[in-house]
Amino acid sequence: MKELQLTISLPSLQVTIPEGELDIQYLEKFVFHLTKIIGQHVLTSILQFLDNQLRKERPRGKLSNCGKRSKYLLTLLGNISYSKHLYRDQEGNYRCLLDETLKLKPNQRTSTHYQKITGLFSYAAGSYRNAQRFLEYCYGDSLSFECIRQQVQLQGTQIQQQEEYAFDQNLTEALKPTKLTPNKSSKETIYLELDGTMIHLQKQKKKKAELKLAILHKGKEKRYSAGSSDAKKLKDKLAYAGLGPADEFMAQVSLLAEEKFQMYNHNLILVGGDRATWIKEGAKDYFPHSIYQLCPFHLKRKLTQTLSYNRSQKSQVSLLLQEGNLTEALLLLEEEKGKNAQKKDEFNDLITYLINNHEGINAVDRLKKAGLSVDTMGAIEGNIDKILANRFKKRGMSWSPSGALNLAKIGQLIINDDWDDFWPGEPEVILKQIKPKEEYHLPKEDKYDHQYFLPVLVGPHQDRSWVKQLKELISIH
């Protein structure tokens, strides 16, 4: 279809404001609803015009007109209804030229913009019911929370399909035979932090599953470019969520890291995590030259849980670990274990924890002492809370594996600022204001278009009765 130029006439509306209701709150809400009504009228008019235009321009003899069909669509302006022509081609297939032009899918009941807002609220609002309330509050209309949930499943499935295609492409590219050419290694450090949180499952043999999260970044930078604030944020942060097997998750993270950061061209890769085996083993398998850093938050929490009754001993053990004196710390814990037989199992667990993760204790501090410029780690715990726990672990929540993963993928795009890129691009809307039609004036030669002057109306006799009566006759007040 060629470029269209439309001139739209707005409907005439009679406005009545009740007595005593004239305040800014009432006017604001009133104008908002009035704008929606006008917008629905404009959108419906454009759709009807397009449908008629497509009917006129359709190839004759190839598409037979089968009449009109009614269509309902929920948009950001509210529910609209319009009619569209249905056609049948020479092969007997039914087609709707308007739907094809607007890129509407068969039986689509919500606009693309509304679907986009629905996915955003489904993740950010905390629950599907809250998403429904937010949509009703902001736009006046909403789908049911079950329809919103179904929209999320479709969107999450599409995101996973796009990811699988990208992973296949990256893997195929990585396996291609190439000539060995020396690459310049980057001196910039890449940080990979991993963790998981358990979520409740519904109608599954396993009652719980671990929802995993990986955070890739290039260290820390100032949050605000101007001002004296010392607040910092992660530089070029990239989040990735998954629910599958650990080995598959780590393989996907490695492909993503190579695509976004060219990981294997960096001299230093730091991998941070808690004591989970899948993190340590995955780092060795997929990032063989990386350095493992035990999460400071988890280490501190482990010490607090075991030595909460004795703060001085806890501080002493922490100091020994910071100094790299693991042997002294273990001897102190063994001595403390002998004094507290009732906490024997807790001490054994802590001692095993320290021995199994000794290479990751204070790895960043050791690198700093060696003269390397590296940032502290430990951002994963806060991101677990913000990205996953706040949405998936509220009281009473349980999930199907596919339902949890689909919503997590939406959250992943939102956190990475990729949510807009997932949706079709929007061309710039160009509006041109046209001048209103000039008022009609009588021709100058018409006798009623001339100006006449009566001296008596400005003379000294303005208080005379006959002058007053003359003014009344010609309606001068």
Tab-separated table of C-alpha atoms in Angstrom:
chain	number	residue	atom	x	y	z
A	1	MET	CA	0.000	0.000	0.000
A	2	LYS	CA	1.251	3.476	-0.883
A	3	GLU	CA	1.901	6.191	1.644
A	4	LEU	CA	-1.386	7.421	3.089
A	5	GLN	CA	-2.309	10.945	4.083
A	6	LEU	CA	-5.368	11.179	6.287
A	7	THR	CA	-7.306	14.145	7.569
A	8	ILE	CA	-9.349	13.090	10.581
A	9	SER	CA	-12.362	15.021	11.859
A	10	LEU	CA	-12.846	14.599	15.588
A	11	PRO	CA	-16.319	13.877	16.950
A	12	SER	CA	-18.373	16.638	18.549
A	13	LEU	CA	-18.904	15.872	22.228
A	14	GLN	CA	-21.134	17.672	24.720
A	15	VAL	CA	-19.433	18.113	28.080
A	16	THR	CA	-21.318	18.568	31.356
A	17	ILE	CA	-19.422	19.175	34.572
A	18	PRO	CA	-21.559	18.717	37.703
A	19	GLU	CA	-21.878	21.639	40.069
A	20	GLY	CA	-19.304	21.484	42.852
A	21	GLU	CA	-17.060	18.983	41.020
A	22	LEU	CA	-14.774	21.531	39.421
A	23	ASP	CA	-11.281	20.709	40.741
A	24	ILE	CA	-8.018	19.580	39.134
A	25	GLN	CA	-8.496	15.901	40.103
A	26	TYR	CA	-11.883	15.712	38.428
A	27	LEU	CA	-10.718	17.617	35.331
A	28	GLU	CA	-7.605	15.480	34.934
A	29	LYS	CA	-9.549	12.213	35.076
A	30	PHE	CA	-12.292	13.626	32.896
A	31	VAL	CA	-9.869	14.759	30.176
A	32	PHE	CA	-8.076	11.383	30.343
A	33	HIS	CA	-11.297	9.475	29.646
A	34	LEU	CA	-12.293	12.025	27.012
A	35	THR	CA	-8.946	11.517	25.266
A	36	LYS	CA	-9.504	7.743	25.260
A	37	ILE	CA	-12.937	8.156	23.651
A	38	ILE	CA	-11.526	10.424	20.962
A	39	GLY	CA	-8.568	8.070	20.447
A	40	GLN	CA	-10.875	5.064	20.010
A	41	HIS	CA	-12.872	7.002	17.424
A	42	VAL	CA	-9.710	8.032	15.538
A	43	LEU	CA	-8.216	4.514	15.587
A	44	THR	CA	-11.476	2.923	14.437
A	45	SER	CA	-11.832	5.477	11.632
A	46	ILE	CA	-8.307	4.764	10.388
A	47	LEU	CA	-8.892	1.003	10.451
A	48	GLN	CA	-12.129	1.349	8.470
A	49	PHE	CA	-10.420	3.601	5.955
A	50	LEU	CA	-7.541	1.140	5.513
A	51	ASP	CA	-9.916	-1.761	5.068
A	52	ASN	CA	-11.861	0.071	2.359
A	53	GLN	CA	-8.654	1.174	0.652
A	54	LEU	CA	-7.333	-2.406	0.609
A	55	ARG	CA	-10.633	-3.594	-0.829
A	56	LYS	CA	-10.343	-1.127	-3.708
A	57	GLU	CA	-6.686	-1.958	-4.410
A	58	ARG	CA	-6.915	-5.751	-4.148
A	59	PRO	CA	-5.970	-7.749	-7.285
A	60	ARG	CA	-9.171	-8.304	-9.237
A	61	GLY	CA	-10.021	-11.858	-10.173
A	62	LYS	CA	-7.684	-13.339	-7.547
A	63	LEU	CA	-9.515	-12.492	-4.332
A	64	SER	CA	-13.278	-12.801	-4.027
A	65	ASN	CA	-15.087	-10.691	-1.442
A	66	CYS	CA	-16.810	-12.829	1.205
A	67	GLY	CA	-18.351	-9.932	3.125
A	68	LYS	CA	-17.498	-8.245	6.397
A	69	ARG	CA	-16.603	-9.674	9.795
A	70	SER	CA	-16.618	-7.927	13.145
A	71	LYS	CA	-13.348	-7.595	15.048
A	72	TYR	CA	-12.695	-6.703	18.692
A	73	LEU	CA	-9.280	-5.508	19.840
A	74	LEU	CA	-8.034	-4.422	23.275
A	75	THR	CA	-5.614	-1.514	22.880
A	76	LEU	CA	-3.958	1.032	25.150
A	77	LEU	CA	-6.936	3.279	24.318
A	78	GLY	CA	-9.410	0.630	25.457
A	79	ASN	CA	-11.606	-1.877	23.650
A	80	ILE	CA	-12.447	-1.017	20.052
A	81	SER	CA	-14.672	-2.784	17.548
A	82	TYR	CA	-14.578	-2.458	13.775
A	83	SER	CA	-15.485	-4.423	10.669
A	84	LYS	CA	-13.076	-5.909	8.152
A	85	HIS	CA	-13.485	-7.592	4.785
A	86	LEU	CA	-12.788	-11.291	4.388
A	87	TYR	CA	-11.566	-12.688	1.058
A	88	ARG	CA	-11.041	-16.099	-0.508
A	89	ASP	CA	-8.234	-16.733	-2.954
A	90	GLN	CA	-8.266	-19.068	-5.970
A	91	GLU	CA	-7.008	-21.964	-3.856
A	92	GLY	CA	-9.924	-21.660	-1.432
A	93	ASN	CA	-7.932	-20.114	1.440
A	94	TYR	CA	-9.503	-17.328	3.455
A	95	ARG	CA	-7.512	-14.120	3.895
A	96	CYS	CA	-7.969	-10.801	5.633
A	97	LEU	CA	-5.937	-8.083	3.936
A	98	LEU	CA	-6.338	-5.700	6.862
A	99	ASP	CA	-4.904	-8.216	9.362
A	100	GLU	CA	-2.022	-9.002	7.007
A	101	THR	CA	-1.215	-5.311	6.546
A	102	LEU	CA	-1.362	-4.597	10.286
A	103	LYS	CA	0.604	-7.806	11.084
A	104	LEU	CA	-2.206	-9.048	13.315
A	105	LYS	CA	-2.146	-12.781	14.012
A	106	PRO	CA	-5.303	-14.878	13.522
A	107	ASN	CA	-7.687	-14.425	16.465
A	108	GLN	CA	-5.400	-11.843	18.085
A	109	ARG	CA	-7.453	-9.960	20.663
A	110	THR	CA	-4.869	-7.557	22.106
A	111	SER	CA	-2.616	-5.044	20.400
A	112	THR	CA	1.164	-5.481	20.404
A	113	HIS	CA	1.623	-2.464	22.682
A	114	TYR	CA	-0.859	-3.906	25.169
A	115	GLN	CA	0.927	-7.276	25.117
A	116	LYS	CA	4.206	-5.491	25.794
A	117	ILE	CA	2.775	-3.648	28.815
A	118	THR	CA	1.147	-6.891	30.007
A	119	GLY	CA	4.483	-8.727	30.055
A	120	LEU	CA	6.170	-5.830	31.861
A	121	PHE	CA	3.510	-5.647	34.588
A	122	SER	CA	3.402	-9.446	34.970
A	123	TYR	CA	7.021	-9.404	36.096
A	124	ALA	CA	7.203	-6.047	37.898
A	125	ALA	CA	3.848	-6.085	39.713
A	126	GLY	CA	4.651	-9.150	41.839
A	127	SER	CA	1.732	-11.355	40.718
A	128	TYR	CA	-0.639	-11.830	37.794
A	129	ARG	CA	-3.546	-10.483	39.842
A	130	ASN	CA	-1.557	-7.340	40.647
A	131	ALA	CA	-0.736	-6.993	36.956
A	132	GLN	CA	-4.470	-7.029	36.203
A	133	ARG	CA	-5.093	-4.340	38.852
A	134	PHE	CA	-2.272	-2.154	37.525
A	135	LEU	CA	-3.581	-2.387	33.960
A	136	GLU	CA	-7.087	-1.449	35.077
A	137	TYR	CA	-5.727	1.437	37.143
A	138	CYS	CA	-3.547	2.817	34.355
A	139	TYR	CA	-5.675	2.157	31.278
A	140	GLY	CA	-9.181	1.484	32.549
A	141	ASP	CA	-9.411	-1.928	30.861
A	142	SER	CA	-7.636	-5.211	31.451
A	143	LEU	CA	-7.598	-8.867	30.551
A	144	SER	CA	-8.292	-11.394	33.284
A	145	PHE	CA	-5.248	-12.523	35.258
A	146	GLU	CA	-5.485	-15.953	33.581
A	147	CYS	CA	-5.350	-14.387	30.109
A	148	ILE	CA	-2.366	-12.337	31.287
A	149	ARG	CA	-0.645	-15.544	32.445
A	150	GLN	CA	-1.261	-17.154	29.049
A	151	GLN	CA	0.225	-14.105	27.319
A	152	VAL	CA	3.348	-14.493	29.468
A	153	GLN	CA	3.687	-18.147	28.468
A	154	LEU	CA	3.572	-17.218	24.773
A	155	GLN	CA	6.088	-14.407	25.197
A	156	GLY	CA	8.457	-16.517	27.301
A	157	THR	CA	8.318	-19.367	24.778
A	158	GLN	CA	9.221	-16.971	21.950
A	159	ILE	CA	12.172	-15.635	23.967
A	160	GLN	CA	13.467	-19.169	24.556
A	161	GLN	CA	13.115	-20.024	20.878
A	162	GLN	CA	15.149	-16.964	19.937
A	163	GLU	CA	17.791	-17.899	22.519
A	164	GLU	CA	18.031	-21.475	21.257
A	165	TYR	CA	18.474	-20.250	17.697
A	166	ALA	CA	21.191	-17.796	18.785
A	167	PHE	CA	22.968	-20.515	20.808
A	168	ASP	CA	22.894	-22.900	17.836
A	169	GLN	CA	24.346	-20.195	15.607
A	170	ASN	CA	27.101	-19.387	18.099
A	171	LEU	CA	27.947	-23.045	18.617
A	172	THR	CA	28.099	-23.684	14.872
A	173	GLU	CA	30.371	-20.691	14.451
A	174	ALA	CA	32.611	-21.812	17.308
A	175	LEU	CA	33.025	-25.316	15.866
A	176	LYS	CA	34.069	-24.116	12.426
A	177	PRO	CA	37.735	-24.881	11.607
A	178	THR	CA	39.756	-21.681	11.641
A	179	LYS	CA	43.370	-20.768	11.230
A	180	LEU	CA	45.173	-20.071	14.456
A	181	THR	CA	45.969	-16.386	14.509
A	182	PRO	CA	47.352	-14.654	17.586
A	183	ASN	CA	44.741	-12.380	19.131
A	184	LYS	CA	45.542	-9.443	21.316
A	185	SER	CA	44.405	-10.255	24.820
A	186	SER	CA	42.355	-7.666	26.637
A	187	LYS	CA	43.628	-6.478	29.997
A	188	GLU	CA	40.068	-5.780	31.147
A	189	THR	CA	38.766	-8.171	33.810
A	190	ILE	CA	35.497	-10.006	33.223
A	191	TYR	CA	33.386	-11.022	36.227
A	192	LEU	CA	30.947	-13.928	36.256
A	193	GLU	CA	28.804	-14.414	39.366
A	194	LEU	CA	26.425	-17.350	39.737
A	195	ASP	CA	23.849	-18.513	42.253
A	196	GLY	CA	20.431	-20.102	42.451
A	197	THR	CA	17.292	-20.014	44.559
A	198	MET	CA	14.821	-22.807	45.260
A	199	ILE	CA	11.215	-22.340	44.133
A	200	HIS	CA	8.169	-24.476	44.914
A	201	LEU	CA	6.784	-26.592	42.076
A	202	GLN	CA	3.181	-27.629	41.528
A	203	LYS	CA	1.994	-31.034	40.323
A	204	GLN	CA	5.546	-32.399	40.059
A	205	LYS	CA	7.294	-35.367	41.677
A	206	LYS	CA	9.992	-33.004	42.884
A	207	LYS	CA	8.562	-30.393	45.224
A	208	LYS	CA	11.291	-27.840	44.525
A	209	ALA	CA	13.646	-26.779	41.732
A	210	GLU	CA	16.602	-24.415	41.576
A	211	LEU	CA	16.097	-21.325	39.463
A	212	LYS	CA	19.621	-20.310	38.430
A	213	LEU	CA	21.016	-16.873	37.687
A	214	ALA	CA	24.273	-15.718	36.105
A	215	ILE	CA	25.510	-12.117	36.181
A	216	LEU	CA	28.236	-11.023	33.747
A	217	HIS	CA	29.862	-7.611	34.125
A	218	LYS	CA	33.105	-5.656	33.783
A	219	GLY	CA	33.469	-4.511	37.361
A	220	LYS	CA	32.067	-1.369	38.918
A	221	GLU	CA	31.698	2.225	37.798
A	222	LYS	CA	30.183	5.430	39.163
A	223	ARG	CA	26.411	5.354	39.139
A	224	TYR	CA	26.135	9.092	38.489
A	225	SER	CA	28.468	10.834	36.052
A	226	ALA	CA	27.971	14.183	37.786
A	227	GLY	CA	27.995	15.048	41.454
A	228	SER	CA	30.039	13.895	44.430
A	229	SER	CA	28.133	10.689	45.196
A	230	ASP	CA	30.274	7.561	45.667
A	231	ALA	CA	27.460	5.214	44.626
A	232	LYS	CA	28.520	2.583	42.115
A	233	LYS	CA	26.853	0.153	39.737
A	234	LEU	CA	27.950	-2.873	37.723
A	235	LYS	CA	29.491	-1.951	34.396
A	236	ASP	CA	27.850	-3.520	31.296
A	237	LYS	CA	25.812	-5.859	33.464
A	238	LEU	CA	24.166	-8.827	31.712
A	239	ALA	CA	21.808	-11.277	33.457
A	240	TYR	CA	20.872	-14.772	32.337
A	241	ALA	CA	18.285	-17.029	34.036
A	242	GLY	CA	17.686	-20.763	33.625
A	243	LEU	CA	15.941	-23.740	35.205
A	244	GLY	CA	17.533	-26.671	33.391
A	245	PRO	CA	20.409	-28.982	34.319
A	246	ALA	CA	23.533	-27.280	35.650
A	247	ASP	CA	25.797	-28.444	32.822
A	248	GLU	CA	23.383	-27.168	30.175
A	249	PHE	CA	23.035	-23.857	32.013
A	250	MET	CA	26.802	-23.342	32.213
A	251	ALA	CA	27.191	-24.216	28.525
A	252	GLN	CA	24.618	-21.572	27.617
A	253	VAL	CA	26.296	-19.003	29.877
A	254	SER	CA	29.664	-19.685	28.206
A	255	LEU	CA	28.187	-19.148	24.725
A	256	LEU	CA	26.475	-15.961	25.860
A	257	ALA	CA	29.657	-14.697	27.502
A	258	GLU	CA	31.674	-15.310	24.360
A	259	GLU	CA	29.079	-13.581	22.181
A	260	LYS	CA	28.745	-10.478	24.375
A	261	PHE	CA	32.224	-10.111	25.904
A	262	GLN	CA	34.600	-12.327	23.846
A	263	MET	CA	35.601	-13.995	27.111
A	264	TYR	CA	38.474	-16.032	25.719
A	265	ASN	CA	40.313	-12.868	24.656
A	266	HIS	CA	40.588	-11.679	28.257
A	267	ASN	CA	43.565	-12.363	30.470
A	268	LEU	CA	41.609	-12.459	33.718
A	269	ILE	CA	38.190	-14.019	34.352
A	270	LEU	CA	36.825	-14.102	37.887
A	271	VAL	CA	34.021	-16.534	38.719
A	272	GLY	CA	32.139	-15.963	41.959
A	273	GLY	CA	29.693	-18.250	43.706
A	274	ASP	CA	28.764	-20.047	46.871
A	275	ARG	CA	29.859	-23.597	47.662
A	276	ALA	CA	27.548	-25.150	45.032
A	277	THR	CA	29.351	-27.904	43.147
A	278	TRP	CA	27.765	-27.009	39.809
A	279	ILE	CA	29.362	-23.553	39.934
A	280	LYS	CA	32.892	-24.737	40.702
A	281	GLU	CA	32.789	-27.663	38.282
A	282	GLY	CA	31.132	-25.547	35.584
A	283	ALA	CA	33.820	-22.891	35.938
A	284	LYS	CA	36.553	-25.520	35.466
A	285	ASP	CA	34.817	-27.061	32.414
A	286	TYR	CA	33.703	-23.936	30.551
A	287	PHE	CA	36.094	-21.257	31.868
A	288	PRO	CA	39.268	-23.290	32.444
A	289	HIS	CA	41.567	-20.293	33.027
A	290	SER	CA	39.242	-18.504	35.427
A	291	ILE	CA	39.901	-17.801	39.120
A	292	TYR	CA	37.252	-18.862	41.620
A	293	GLN	CA	36.117	-16.427	44.338
A	294	LEU	CA	33.952	-17.696	47.179
A	295	CYS	CA	31.034	-15.312	47.706
A	296	PRO	CA	31.893	-13.095	50.723
A	297	PHE	CA	28.221	-12.885	51.710
A	298	HIS	CA	27.823	-16.669	51.942
A	299	LEU	CA	31.099	-17.038	53.845
A	300	LYS	CA	30.093	-14.394	56.374
A	301	ARG	CA	26.645	-15.937	56.786
A	302	LYS	CA	28.141	-19.383	57.343
A	303	LEU	CA	30.435	-18.060	60.075
A	304	THR	CA	27.566	-16.169	61.708
A	305	GLN	CA	25.300	-19.231	61.753
A	306	THR	CA	27.921	-21.355	63.518
A	307	LEU	CA	29.584	-18.785	65.815
A	308	SER	CA	26.653	-16.494	66.582
A	309	TYR	CA	26.996	-17.250	70.303
A	310	ASN	CA	30.604	-15.995	70.421
A	311	ARG	CA	31.287	-12.786	68.515
A	312	SER	CA	34.923	-12.541	69.518
A	313	GLN	CA	35.691	-16.011	68.157
A	314	LYS	CA	33.817	-15.206	64.972
A	315	SER	CA	35.838	-12.004	64.498
A	316	GLN	CA	39.086	-13.874	65.156
A	317	VAL	CA	38.280	-16.598	62.591
A	318	SER	CA	37.273	-13.944	60.036
A	319	LEU	CA	40.551	-12.089	60.603
A	320	LEU	CA	42.612	-15.273	60.146
A	321	LEU	CA	40.786	-16.034	56.888
A	322	GLN	CA	41.347	-12.495	55.618
A	323	GLU	CA	45.045	-12.876	56.326
A	324	GLY	CA	45.085	-16.156	54.399
A	325	ASN	CA	45.886	-18.218	57.486
A	326	LEU	CA	43.441	-21.070	56.900
A	327	THR	CA	45.342	-23.570	59.064
A	328	GLU	CA	45.141	-21.369	62.167
A	329	ALA	CA	41.437	-20.759	61.513
A	330	LEU	CA	40.737	-24.504	61.272
A	331	LEU	CA	42.672	-25.221	64.497
A	332	LEU	CA	40.662	-22.533	66.279
A	333	LEU	CA	37.395	-24.057	65.023
A	334	GLU	CA	38.496	-27.547	66.124
A	335	GLU	CA	39.254	-26.177	69.578
A	336	GLU	CA	35.880	-24.443	69.713
A	337	LYS	CA	34.132	-27.632	68.569
A	338	GLY	CA	35.591	-29.522	71.548
A	339	LYS	CA	34.054	-26.974	73.917
A	340	ASN	CA	30.565	-27.207	72.305
A	341	ALA	CA	29.641	-30.844	71.809
A	342	GLN	CA	26.018	-29.927	71.064
A	343	LYS	CA	27.151	-27.990	67.963
A	344	LYS	CA	29.542	-30.630	66.706
A	345	ASP	CA	27.698	-31.173	63.411
A	346	GLU	CA	27.586	-27.448	62.652
A	347	PHE	CA	31.325	-27.093	63.243
A	348	ASN	CA	32.088	-30.127	61.075
A	349	ASP	CA	29.985	-28.631	58.283
A	350	LEU	CA	31.791	-25.271	58.584
A	351	ILE	CA	35.238	-26.914	58.596
A	352	THR	CA	34.355	-28.983	55.516
A	353	TYR	CA	32.981	-25.854	53.841
A	354	LEU	CA	36.263	-23.973	54.374
A	355	ILE	CA	38.453	-26.872	53.236
A	356	ASN	CA	36.447	-27.487	50.044
A	357	ASN	CA	36.447	-23.794	49.114
A	358	HIS	CA	39.878	-22.774	50.372
A	359	GLU	CA	41.087	-21.706	46.907
A	360	GLY	CA	38.229	-19.195	46.614
A	361	ILE	CA	38.583	-17.536	50.022
A	362	ASN	CA	39.745	-13.933	49.536
A	363	ALA	CA	40.884	-14.591	45.952
A	364	VAL	CA	40.195	-10.967	45.027
A	365	ASP	CA	42.263	-9.679	47.958
A	366	ARG	CA	45.185	-11.858	46.890
A	367	LEU	CA	44.976	-10.456	43.365
A	368	LYS	CA	44.975	-6.906	44.728
A	369	LYS	CA	48.071	-7.651	46.789
A	370	ALA	CA	49.713	-8.945	43.605
A	371	GLY	CA	49.151	-5.513	42.039
A	372	LEU	CA	46.142	-6.302	39.850
A	373	SER	CA	43.312	-3.775	39.610
A	374	VAL	CA	40.205	-5.823	40.378
A	375	ASP	CA	36.874	-4.991	41.988
A	376	THR	CA	35.230	-6.745	44.894
A	377	MET	CA	32.536	-9.322	44.137
A	378	GLY	CA	29.312	-10.319	45.832
A	379	ALA	CA	26.650	-8.626	43.685
A	380	ILE	CA	24.926	-11.927	42.895
A	381	GLU	CA	23.051	-12.160	46.196
A	382	GLY	CA	21.356	-8.797	45.735
A	383	ASN	CA	20.487	-9.652	42.144
A	384	ILE	CA	19.005	-12.989	43.224
A	385	ASP	CA	16.651	-11.069	45.519
A	386	LYS	CA	15.744	-8.363	42.990
A	387	ILE	CA	15.469	-10.496	39.854
A	388	LEU	CA	14.166	-13.839	41.140
A	389	ALA	CA	13.207	-14.034	44.831
A	390	ASN	CA	10.964	-10.942	44.873
A	391	ARG	CA	8.847	-12.383	42.069
A	392	PHE	CA	9.010	-16.152	42.535
A	393	LYS	CA	9.217	-16.731	46.288
A	394	LYS	CA	6.303	-14.843	47.811
A	395	ARG	CA	4.151	-16.687	50.301
A	396	GLY	CA	1.904	-19.309	48.725
A	397	MET	CA	3.513	-19.172	45.275
A	398	SER	CA	4.183	-22.383	43.369
A	399	TRP	CA	5.076	-22.866	39.729
A	400	SER	CA	5.114	-25.227	36.826
A	401	PRO	CA	8.663	-25.495	35.423
A	402	SER	CA	7.638	-23.945	32.100
A	403	GLY	CA	5.628	-21.178	33.785
A	404	ALA	CA	8.521	-20.154	36.021
A	405	LEU	CA	11.075	-20.226	33.203
A	406	ASN	CA	8.883	-18.229	30.810
A	407	LEU	CA	8.360	-15.458	33.359
A	408	ALA	CA	12.057	-15.516	34.320
A	409	LYS	CA	12.987	-14.974	30.668
A	410	ILE	CA	10.748	-11.896	30.525
A	411	GLY	CA	12.401	-10.585	33.687
A	412	GLN	CA	15.803	-11.280	32.162
A	413	LEU	CA	15.046	-9.059	29.158
A	414	ILE	CA	13.623	-6.300	31.371
A	415	ILE	CA	16.682	-6.298	33.655
A	416	ASN	CA	19.031	-6.254	30.640
A	417	ASP	CA	17.108	-3.345	29.028
A	418	ASP	CA	16.353	-5.606	26.053
A	419	TRP	CA	12.568	-5.668	26.491
A	420	ASP	CA	11.951	-3.017	23.815
A	421	ASP	CA	14.260	-4.818	21.358
A	422	PHE	CA	12.192	-8.007	21.690
A	423	TRP	CA	9.201	-6.256	20.132
A	424	PRO	CA	8.865	-4.968	16.548
A	425	GLY	CA	10.491	-1.629	15.855
A	426	GLU	CA	8.305	1.453	15.741
A	427	PRO	CA	8.747	4.021	12.964
A	428	GLU	CA	8.521	7.659	13.903
A	429	VAL	CA	5.004	9.037	13.760
A	430	ILE	CA	4.837	12.236	11.700
A	431	LEU	CA	1.926	14.572	12.409
A	432	LYS	CA	1.355	17.756	10.455
A	433	GLN	CA	-0.936	20.398	11.805
A	434	ILE	CA	-3.181	21.887	9.138
A	435	LYS	CA	-4.644	25.372	9.248
A	436	PRO	CA	-8.380	25.588	9.944
A	437	LYS	CA	-10.627	26.748	7.149
A	438	GLU	CA	-10.901	30.534	6.867
A	439	GLU	CA	-14.157	32.124	7.906
A	440	TYR	CA	-16.517	33.138	5.101
A	441	HIS	CA	-16.854	36.884	4.473
A	442	LEU	CA	-19.368	38.686	2.279
A	443	PRO	CA	-17.963	40.256	-0.906
A	444	LYS	CA	-16.713	43.778	-0.412
A	445	GLU	CA	-19.170	45.173	-2.929
A	446	ASP	CA	-22.059	43.956	-0.764
A	447	LYS	CA	-23.834	46.898	0.852
A	448	TYR	CA	-23.936	45.170	4.257
A	449	ASP	CA	-20.146	44.867	4.374
A	450	HIS	CA	-19.588	48.650	4.567
A	451	GLN	CA	-19.086	50.607	7.746
A	452	TYR	CA	-21.437	53.498	8.569
A	453	PHE	CA	-21.061	56.331	11.073
A	454	LEU	CA	-23.821	58.095	13.055
A	455	PRO	CA	-22.606	61.359	14.647
A	456	VAL	CA	-25.596	61.521	16.962
A	457	LEU	CA	-24.312	58.439	18.844
A	458	VAL	CA	-21.195	60.293	20.011
A	459	GLY	CA	-22.504	63.866	20.132
A	460	PRO	CA	-23.413	66.056	23.142
A	461	HIS	CA	-27.019	64.786	23.342
A	462	GLN	CA	-26.345	61.338	24.803
A	463	ASP	CA	-28.744	61.943	27.718
A	464	ARG	CA	-31.714	62.685	25.443
A	465	SER	CA	-34.511	60.096	25.444
A	466	TRP	CA	-34.671	59.810	21.655
A	467	VAL	CA	-30.882	59.006	21.511
A	468	LYS	CA	-31.309	56.279	24.149
A	469	GLN	CA	-34.208	54.749	22.166
A	470	LEU	CA	-32.101	54.807	18.984
A	471	LYS	CA	-29.287	52.903	20.748
A	472	GLU	CA	-31.799	50.284	21.896
A	473	LEU	CA	-33.034	49.833	18.326
A	474	ILE	CA	-29.508	49.110	17.021
A	475	SER	CA	-28.507	47.052	20.137
A	476	ILE	CA	-25.648	49.253	21.335
A	477	HIS	CA	-25.017	48.851	25.084
